[in-house]
Amino acid sequence: MKKRLAACLLALAMALSMAGCAGGGADNKVVIYSSAEEYRNEFLQQELNKQFPDYQITIEYMTSGNQAAKLLAEGTGSACDISYDLEYGYVDKLRGVLADLSSYDTTQFLDELVDPGMNVLPELRNGGCIAINRKLLADKGVAVPTSYQDLLKPEYKGLISMPNPKSSGTGYMFLKSLVNAWGEEEAFEYFKELTPNVLAYTSSGSGPVNALVQGEAAIGLAMTAQTVTEINNGADLEILYFEEGSPYSSYGMAMVKGKEQRESVKAVFDYLLNTLVPMEKEKFFPEKIYKDKDFIITNYPTDIQYADMSNDTAEEKERLLAKWQY
């Protein structure tokens, strides 16, 4: 009887062990919340699948604002293990949700991009530009704009696309840059006058370039990197900068508190940080985040003059977005 019981227990243990191996086990499941564009997420998913064939890695896309809200609502019990492309303006509110990353060496990064609270590591500087579809402008008989004020002219009605600052970090960086350049009252008055000319305030930062590629809009307050990617894919687009300079946002990667203890999560996070982030710079977003590394991409503007993005705090962002009505 004892031998039979022992044999049964051994068989059960072997069955459970085999099931764990076949299914990968719960520890092999890694969930990434990402606000990166679709083409970047596809690249990341492909590379992660190659590097970790035994892991079940899921990348869930959501806009910057939605990712921050979801993480805040879910807390440390979130299904998310790794937050990717998290806009810095949301980090202060999420410090209770995000893991302490102070064990990581940040000396390779530009000092201004290092989070003093060490809850997020630099991953991206996302610069903005004025992207245009010159052919569509010509078809409409409209001149190429040379300033933000030009965009208020009635001939541009329905030809402009911009991300909504409330849901998109890209949209917010345009708002914040003009608040810094002109003052708050003048900047908000500007967007009030601009709104009748806007075809749509898109929910994501990629929306304006998509609208230009599809011929739905002729002018986009857009991401430089996405515009260059589409140009290199054959789209007939051009990049302009107005005198206020290129607005930009800083984005980073983080782990949800407690998840850094899991071997699979730590392995995926470290591979993203050390291998895939530099690869992304080389392929998509060369704007500088490292002290000693530079990247060159065909058709990417050089010597970019950046806008004044000072006082880009969580409190300032919340206050400005509360005033946004469009």
Short mmCIF file of C-alpha atoms in Angstrom, two decimals:
data_model
loop_
_atom_site.label_atom_id
_atom_site.label_comp_id
_atom_site.label_asym_id
_atom_site.label_seq_id
_atom_site.Cartn_x
_atom_site.Cartn_y
_atom_site.Cartn_z
CA MET A 1 0.00 0.00 0.00
CA LYS A 2 2.81 2.41 0.92
CA LYS A 3 4.66 1.55 -2.28
CA ARG A 4 1.51 2.20 -4.33
CA LEU A 5 0.94 5.55 -2.58
CA ALA A 6 4.56 6.56 -3.13
CA ALA A 7 4.31 5.62 -6.79
CA CYS A 8 1.13 7.67 -7.19
CA LEU A 9 2.72 10.70 -5.52
CA LEU A 10 5.79 10.38 -7.75
CA ALA A 11 3.63 10.16 -10.86
CA LEU A 12 1.64 13.23 -9.78
CA ALA A 13 4.82 15.21 -9.14
CA MET A 14 6.19 14.26 -12.55
CA ALA A 15 2.91 15.22 -14.23
CA LEU A 16 2.89 18.62 -12.54
CA SER A 17 6.52 19.17 -13.47
CA MET A 18 5.86 18.28 -17.11
CA ALA A 19 2.81 20.55 -17.22
CA GLY A 20 4.88 23.41 -15.84
CA CYS A 21 7.54 22.87 -18.48
CA ALA A 22 5.03 22.60 -21.30
CA GLY A 23 3.11 25.70 -20.32
CA GLY A 24 6.12 27.80 -19.43
CA GLY A 25 4.81 28.37 -15.89
CA ALA A 26 3.40 31.58 -14.48
CA ASP A 27 6.88 33.02 -13.98
CA ASN A 28 7.53 32.84 -17.73
CA LYS A 29 4.67 35.21 -18.50
CA VAL A 30 5.77 38.82 -18.86
CA VAL A 31 3.34 41.64 -19.58
CA ILE A 32 4.59 44.96 -20.94
CA TYR A 33 2.44 48.07 -21.07
CA SER A 34 3.86 50.17 -23.91
CA SER A 35 3.04 53.60 -25.31
CA ALA A 36 5.45 53.13 -28.22
CA GLU A 37 4.16 53.30 -31.79
CA GLU A 38 2.89 50.15 -33.49
CA TYR A 39 5.99 49.65 -35.63
CA ARG A 40 8.23 49.91 -32.56
CA ASN A 41 6.12 47.48 -30.56
CA GLU A 42 6.24 45.03 -33.46
CA PHE A 43 10.04 45.31 -33.52
CA LEU A 44 10.28 44.81 -29.75
CA GLN A 45 7.92 41.83 -29.79
CA GLN A 46 9.88 40.17 -32.59
CA GLU A 47 13.23 40.64 -30.87
CA LEU A 48 11.96 39.54 -27.46
CA ASN A 49 10.40 36.40 -28.93
CA LYS A 50 13.75 35.52 -30.51
CA GLN A 51 15.71 36.15 -27.33
CA PHE A 52 13.25 34.45 -24.97
CA PRO A 53 11.52 31.64 -26.90
CA ASP A 54 10.39 29.96 -23.67
CA TYR A 55 8.72 33.09 -22.29
CA GLN A 56 5.18 34.26 -23.00
CA ILE A 57 5.75 37.97 -23.55
CA THR A 58 2.78 40.21 -24.24
CA ILE A 59 3.06 43.86 -25.26
CA GLU A 60 -0.15 45.81 -24.64
CA TYR A 61 -0.29 49.19 -26.37
CA MET A 62 -1.97 52.19 -24.78
CA THR A 63 -1.47 55.94 -25.05
CA SER A 64 0.78 57.67 -22.51
CA GLY A 65 -2.11 59.08 -20.50
CA ASN A 66 -4.03 55.82 -20.52
CA GLN A 67 -0.98 53.83 -19.47
CA ALA A 68 -0.34 56.12 -16.51
CA ALA A 69 -4.02 56.05 -15.48
CA LYS A 70 -4.17 52.26 -15.73
CA LEU A 71 -1.02 51.77 -13.68
CA LEU A 72 -2.28 54.20 -11.05
CA ALA A 73 -5.65 52.44 -10.86
CA GLU A 74 -4.19 48.93 -10.74
CA GLY A 75 -1.35 49.71 -8.34
CA THR A 76 1.23 47.08 -7.45
CA GLY A 77 -1.34 44.38 -8.21
CA SER A 78 -1.28 45.36 -11.88
CA ALA A 79 -1.11 42.72 -14.59
CA CYS A 80 1.74 44.83 -15.94
CA ASP A 81 5.30 43.77 -15.16
CA ILE A 82 7.25 46.30 -17.25
CA SER A 83 6.21 49.82 -18.22
CA TYR A 84 7.75 50.96 -21.50
CA ASP A 85 7.72 54.37 -23.13
CA LEU A 86 6.30 55.98 -19.99
CA GLU A 87 6.30 59.78 -20.30
CA TYR A 88 8.30 61.40 -17.50
CA GLY A 89 5.53 63.82 -16.63
CA TYR A 90 3.54 60.95 -15.12
CA VAL A 91 6.34 59.41 -13.04
CA ASP A 92 5.88 61.44 -9.85
CA LYS A 93 2.30 60.22 -9.48
CA LEU A 94 3.38 56.61 -10.00
CA ARG A 95 6.29 56.39 -7.57
CA GLY A 96 4.27 54.23 -5.20
CA VAL A 97 3.59 51.78 -8.03
CA LEU A 98 7.04 51.59 -9.62
CA ALA A 99 10.05 49.61 -8.40
CA ASP A 100 13.23 51.18 -7.03
CA LEU A 101 15.87 51.06 -9.80
CA SER A 102 18.70 52.67 -7.85
CA SER A 103 20.84 49.54 -8.30
CA TYR A 104 21.18 50.37 -12.01
CA ASP A 105 24.15 52.41 -13.27
CA THR A 106 22.86 55.57 -14.98
CA THR A 107 26.22 57.23 -15.68
CA GLN A 108 25.90 56.39 -19.39
CA PHE A 109 22.87 58.67 -19.75
CA LEU A 110 22.71 62.45 -20.14
CA ASP A 111 22.36 63.90 -16.66
CA GLU A 112 19.18 65.83 -17.48
CA LEU A 113 17.41 62.61 -18.45
CA VAL A 114 18.15 60.70 -15.24
CA ASP A 115 15.15 60.43 -12.90
CA PRO A 116 16.25 61.70 -9.46
CA GLY A 117 13.80 59.31 -7.80
CA MET A 118 15.26 56.33 -9.71
CA ASN A 119 11.89 54.79 -10.56
CA VAL A 120 12.40 55.04 -14.32
CA LEU A 121 15.43 54.67 -16.60
CA PRO A 122 15.93 56.79 -19.76
CA GLU A 123 14.70 55.15 -22.93
CA LEU A 124 13.75 57.87 -25.39
CA ARG A 125 13.89 61.55 -26.23
CA ASN A 126 10.91 62.18 -28.48
CA GLY A 127 11.32 65.36 -30.50
CA GLY A 128 8.49 67.07 -32.33
CA CYS A 129 8.33 68.79 -35.71
CA ILE A 130 5.90 70.30 -38.16
CA ALA A 131 5.39 67.59 -40.77
CA ILE A 132 3.83 68.52 -44.09
CA ASN A 133 2.42 66.82 -47.16
CA ARG A 134 3.63 69.39 -49.70
CA LYS A 135 1.74 67.78 -52.60
CA LEU A 136 -1.57 68.01 -50.76
CA LEU A 137 -0.88 71.65 -49.87
CA ALA A 138 -0.13 72.36 -53.53
CA ASP A 139 -3.31 70.55 -54.62
CA LYS A 140 -5.26 72.77 -52.23
CA GLY A 141 -3.47 75.87 -53.51
CA VAL A 142 -2.13 76.67 -50.06
CA ALA A 143 1.37 77.92 -49.24
CA VAL A 144 3.76 76.06 -46.96
CA PRO A 145 3.48 77.57 -43.44
CA THR A 146 6.53 79.23 -41.92
CA SER A 147 5.28 79.88 -38.38
CA TYR A 148 2.72 78.76 -35.82
CA GLN A 149 0.82 81.98 -36.54
CA ASP A 150 0.48 80.95 -40.20
CA LEU A 151 -1.54 77.93 -39.09
CA LEU A 152 -4.32 80.26 -37.92
CA LYS A 153 -5.05 81.40 -41.46
CA PRO A 154 -8.49 80.32 -42.76
CA GLU A 155 -7.00 78.53 -45.79
CA TYR A 156 -5.64 75.84 -43.46
CA LYS A 157 -9.08 74.92 -42.12
CA GLY A 158 -9.41 71.14 -41.84
CA LEU A 159 -5.83 70.54 -42.99
CA ILE A 160 -4.10 70.33 -39.58
CA SER A 161 -3.78 67.33 -37.28
CA MET A 162 -2.48 67.44 -33.72
CA PRO A 163 -2.43 64.93 -30.84
CA ASN A 164 -4.67 65.67 -27.89
CA PRO A 165 -2.47 66.73 -24.95
CA LYS A 166 -4.78 64.96 -22.50
CA SER A 167 -4.09 61.54 -24.00
CA SER A 168 -0.75 62.00 -25.74
CA GLY A 169 2.65 63.02 -24.43
CA THR A 170 3.43 64.28 -27.93
CA GLY A 171 0.43 66.60 -27.86
CA TYR A 172 1.35 67.87 -24.41
CA MET A 173 4.92 68.73 -25.42
CA PHE A 174 3.61 71.10 -28.11
CA LEU A 175 1.31 72.76 -25.58
CA LYS A 176 4.04 73.05 -22.95
CA SER A 177 6.62 74.40 -25.40
CA LEU A 178 4.33 77.26 -26.44
CA VAL A 179 3.37 78.00 -22.84
CA ASN A 180 7.08 78.38 -22.11
CA ALA A 181 7.75 80.40 -25.27
CA TRP A 182 4.82 82.81 -25.17
CA GLY A 183 3.30 82.63 -21.72
CA GLU A 184 0.28 80.63 -20.61
CA GLU A 185 -2.46 83.07 -21.56
CA GLU A 186 -1.19 83.64 -25.10
CA ALA A 187 -0.57 79.93 -25.68
CA PHE A 188 -4.09 78.91 -24.66
CA GLU A 189 -5.57 81.70 -26.73
CA TYR A 190 -3.54 80.39 -29.67
CA PHE A 191 -4.97 76.87 -29.41
CA LYS A 192 -8.46 78.32 -29.07
CA GLU A 193 -7.94 80.09 -32.42
CA LEU A 194 -6.22 77.07 -33.96
CA THR A 195 -8.97 74.56 -33.12
CA PRO A 196 -11.33 75.50 -36.01
CA ASN A 197 -8.50 74.64 -38.42
CA VAL A 198 -7.76 71.27 -36.80
CA LEU A 199 -9.16 68.27 -38.63
CA ALA A 200 -8.85 66.19 -35.48
CA TYR A 201 -7.09 66.13 -32.14
CA THR A 202 -5.87 62.55 -32.30
CA SER A 203 -5.74 60.26 -29.26
CA SER A 204 -2.15 59.18 -29.90
CA GLY A 205 1.05 60.89 -30.96
CA SER A 206 1.24 58.82 -34.14
CA GLY A 207 -2.13 60.10 -35.39
CA PRO A 208 -0.96 63.23 -37.27
CA VAL A 209 1.67 61.41 -39.35
CA ASN A 210 -0.80 58.65 -40.14
CA ALA A 211 -3.25 61.31 -41.31
CA LEU A 212 -0.58 62.86 -43.54
CA VAL A 213 0.38 59.53 -45.07
CA GLN A 214 -3.27 58.75 -45.79
CA GLY A 215 -3.84 62.18 -47.33
CA GLU A 216 -6.40 63.17 -44.71
CA ALA A 217 -4.35 66.13 -43.44
CA ALA A 218 -1.61 68.27 -44.95
CA ILE A 219 0.06 69.56 -41.78
CA GLY A 220 0.83 67.63 -38.62
CA LEU A 221 2.18 68.65 -35.23
CA ALA A 222 4.08 65.42 -35.19
CA MET A 223 6.94 63.25 -33.96
CA THR A 224 10.17 63.77 -35.87
CA ALA A 225 11.17 60.11 -35.64
CA GLN A 226 7.87 58.77 -36.96
CA THR A 227 7.93 61.30 -39.80
CA VAL A 228 11.46 60.22 -40.78
CA THR A 229 10.43 56.56 -40.65
CA GLU A 230 7.57 57.22 -43.06
CA ILE A 231 9.82 59.28 -45.35
CA ASN A 232 12.32 56.41 -45.45
CA ASN A 233 9.43 54.06 -46.24
CA GLY A 234 8.62 56.19 -49.29
CA ALA A 235 6.06 58.68 -47.98
CA ASP A 236 6.22 62.12 -49.62
CA LEU A 237 6.50 64.14 -46.41
CA GLU A 238 8.79 66.96 -45.25
CA ILE A 239 9.96 68.20 -41.86
CA LEU A 240 9.83 71.84 -40.75
CA TYR A 241 10.82 73.58 -37.51
CA PHE A 242 9.43 76.93 -36.46
CA GLU A 243 11.52 79.48 -34.56
CA GLU A 244 10.31 78.26 -31.14
CA GLY A 245 12.32 75.07 -31.72
CA SER A 246 11.57 71.37 -31.51
CA PRO A 247 9.44 70.47 -28.47
CA TYR A 248 10.40 67.20 -26.84
CA SER A 249 9.34 64.75 -24.18
CA SER A 250 11.45 62.28 -22.23
CA TYR A 251 10.29 58.70 -21.89
CA GLY A 252 11.55 55.83 -19.80
CA MET A 253 11.10 52.24 -18.74
CA ALA A 254 10.22 50.88 -15.34
CA MET A 255 9.09 47.80 -13.46
CA VAL A 256 6.01 47.56 -11.26
CA LYS A 257 7.02 47.32 -7.61
CA GLY A 258 7.54 43.70 -6.56
CA LYS A 259 7.83 42.42 -10.12
CA GLU A 260 11.59 43.10 -10.17
CA GLN A 261 11.94 40.04 -7.93
CA ARG A 262 10.86 37.73 -10.74
CA GLU A 263 13.73 36.33 -12.76
CA SER A 264 11.84 36.46 -16.08
CA VAL A 265 10.79 40.09 -15.63
CA LYS A 266 14.31 41.15 -14.65
CA ALA A 267 15.80 39.29 -17.65
CA VAL A 268 13.38 40.91 -20.12
CA PHE A 269 13.86 44.36 -18.55
CA ASP A 270 17.65 44.11 -18.71
CA TYR A 271 17.57 42.95 -22.34
CA LEU A 272 15.34 45.86 -23.24
CA LEU A 273 17.61 48.31 -21.44
CA ASN A 274 20.98 47.06 -22.62
CA THR A 275 20.21 45.75 -26.11
CA LEU A 276 16.88 46.83 -27.56
CA VAL A 277 16.88 50.48 -26.48
CA PRO A 278 20.20 51.10 -28.32
CA MET A 279 18.84 49.15 -31.29
CA GLU A 280 15.77 51.39 -31.31
CA LYS A 281 18.01 54.46 -31.36
CA GLU A 282 19.85 53.03 -34.35
CA LYS A 283 16.66 52.15 -36.23
CA PHE A 284 14.05 54.74 -35.22
CA PHE A 285 14.86 57.41 -32.60
CA PRO A 286 18.47 58.67 -32.79
CA GLU A 287 17.92 61.76 -30.64
CA LYS A 288 20.56 61.78 -27.97
CA ILE A 289 20.06 60.10 -24.56
CA TYR A 290 23.58 58.71 -24.01
CA LYS A 291 26.69 60.72 -23.17
CA ASP A 292 29.02 58.73 -25.41
CA LYS A 293 26.78 57.19 -28.08
CA ASP A 294 25.45 58.88 -31.18
CA PHE A 295 23.21 57.45 -33.88
CA ILE A 296 22.63 58.57 -37.46
CA ILE A 297 19.53 57.76 -39.51
CA THR A 298 19.03 58.71 -43.15
CA ASN A 299 16.89 61.86 -43.54
CA TYR A 300 16.94 62.54 -39.79
CA PRO A 301 17.56 66.24 -39.10
CA THR A 302 20.85 67.10 -37.40
CA ASP A 303 21.74 69.99 -35.10
CA ILE A 304 18.15 70.21 -33.92
CA GLN A 305 17.37 73.34 -31.92
CA TYR A 306 15.17 72.25 -29.03
CA ALA A 307 12.38 74.26 -27.48
CA ASP A 308 12.40 75.41 -23.87
CA MET A 309 10.78 72.53 -21.94
CA SER A 310 11.64 73.74 -18.42
CA ASN A 311 9.28 73.29 -15.45
CA ASP A 312 7.94 70.06 -16.94
CA THR A 313 6.68 68.70 -13.62
CA ALA A 314 3.73 66.45 -12.86
CA GLU A 315 1.99 69.29 -11.03
CA GLU A 316 2.48 71.68 -13.95
CA LYS A 317 1.22 69.08 -16.41
CA GLU A 318 -1.89 68.37 -14.35
CA ARG A 319 -2.62 72.07 -13.99
CA LEU A 320 -2.24 72.81 -17.71
CA LEU A 321 -4.23 69.78 -18.84
CA ALA A 322 -7.09 70.81 -16.53
CA LYS A 323 -7.38 73.95 -18.68
CA TRP A 324 -7.35 72.08 -22.02
CA GLN A 325 -10.88 72.01 -23.45
CA TYR A 326 -10.56 70.55 -26.96
#
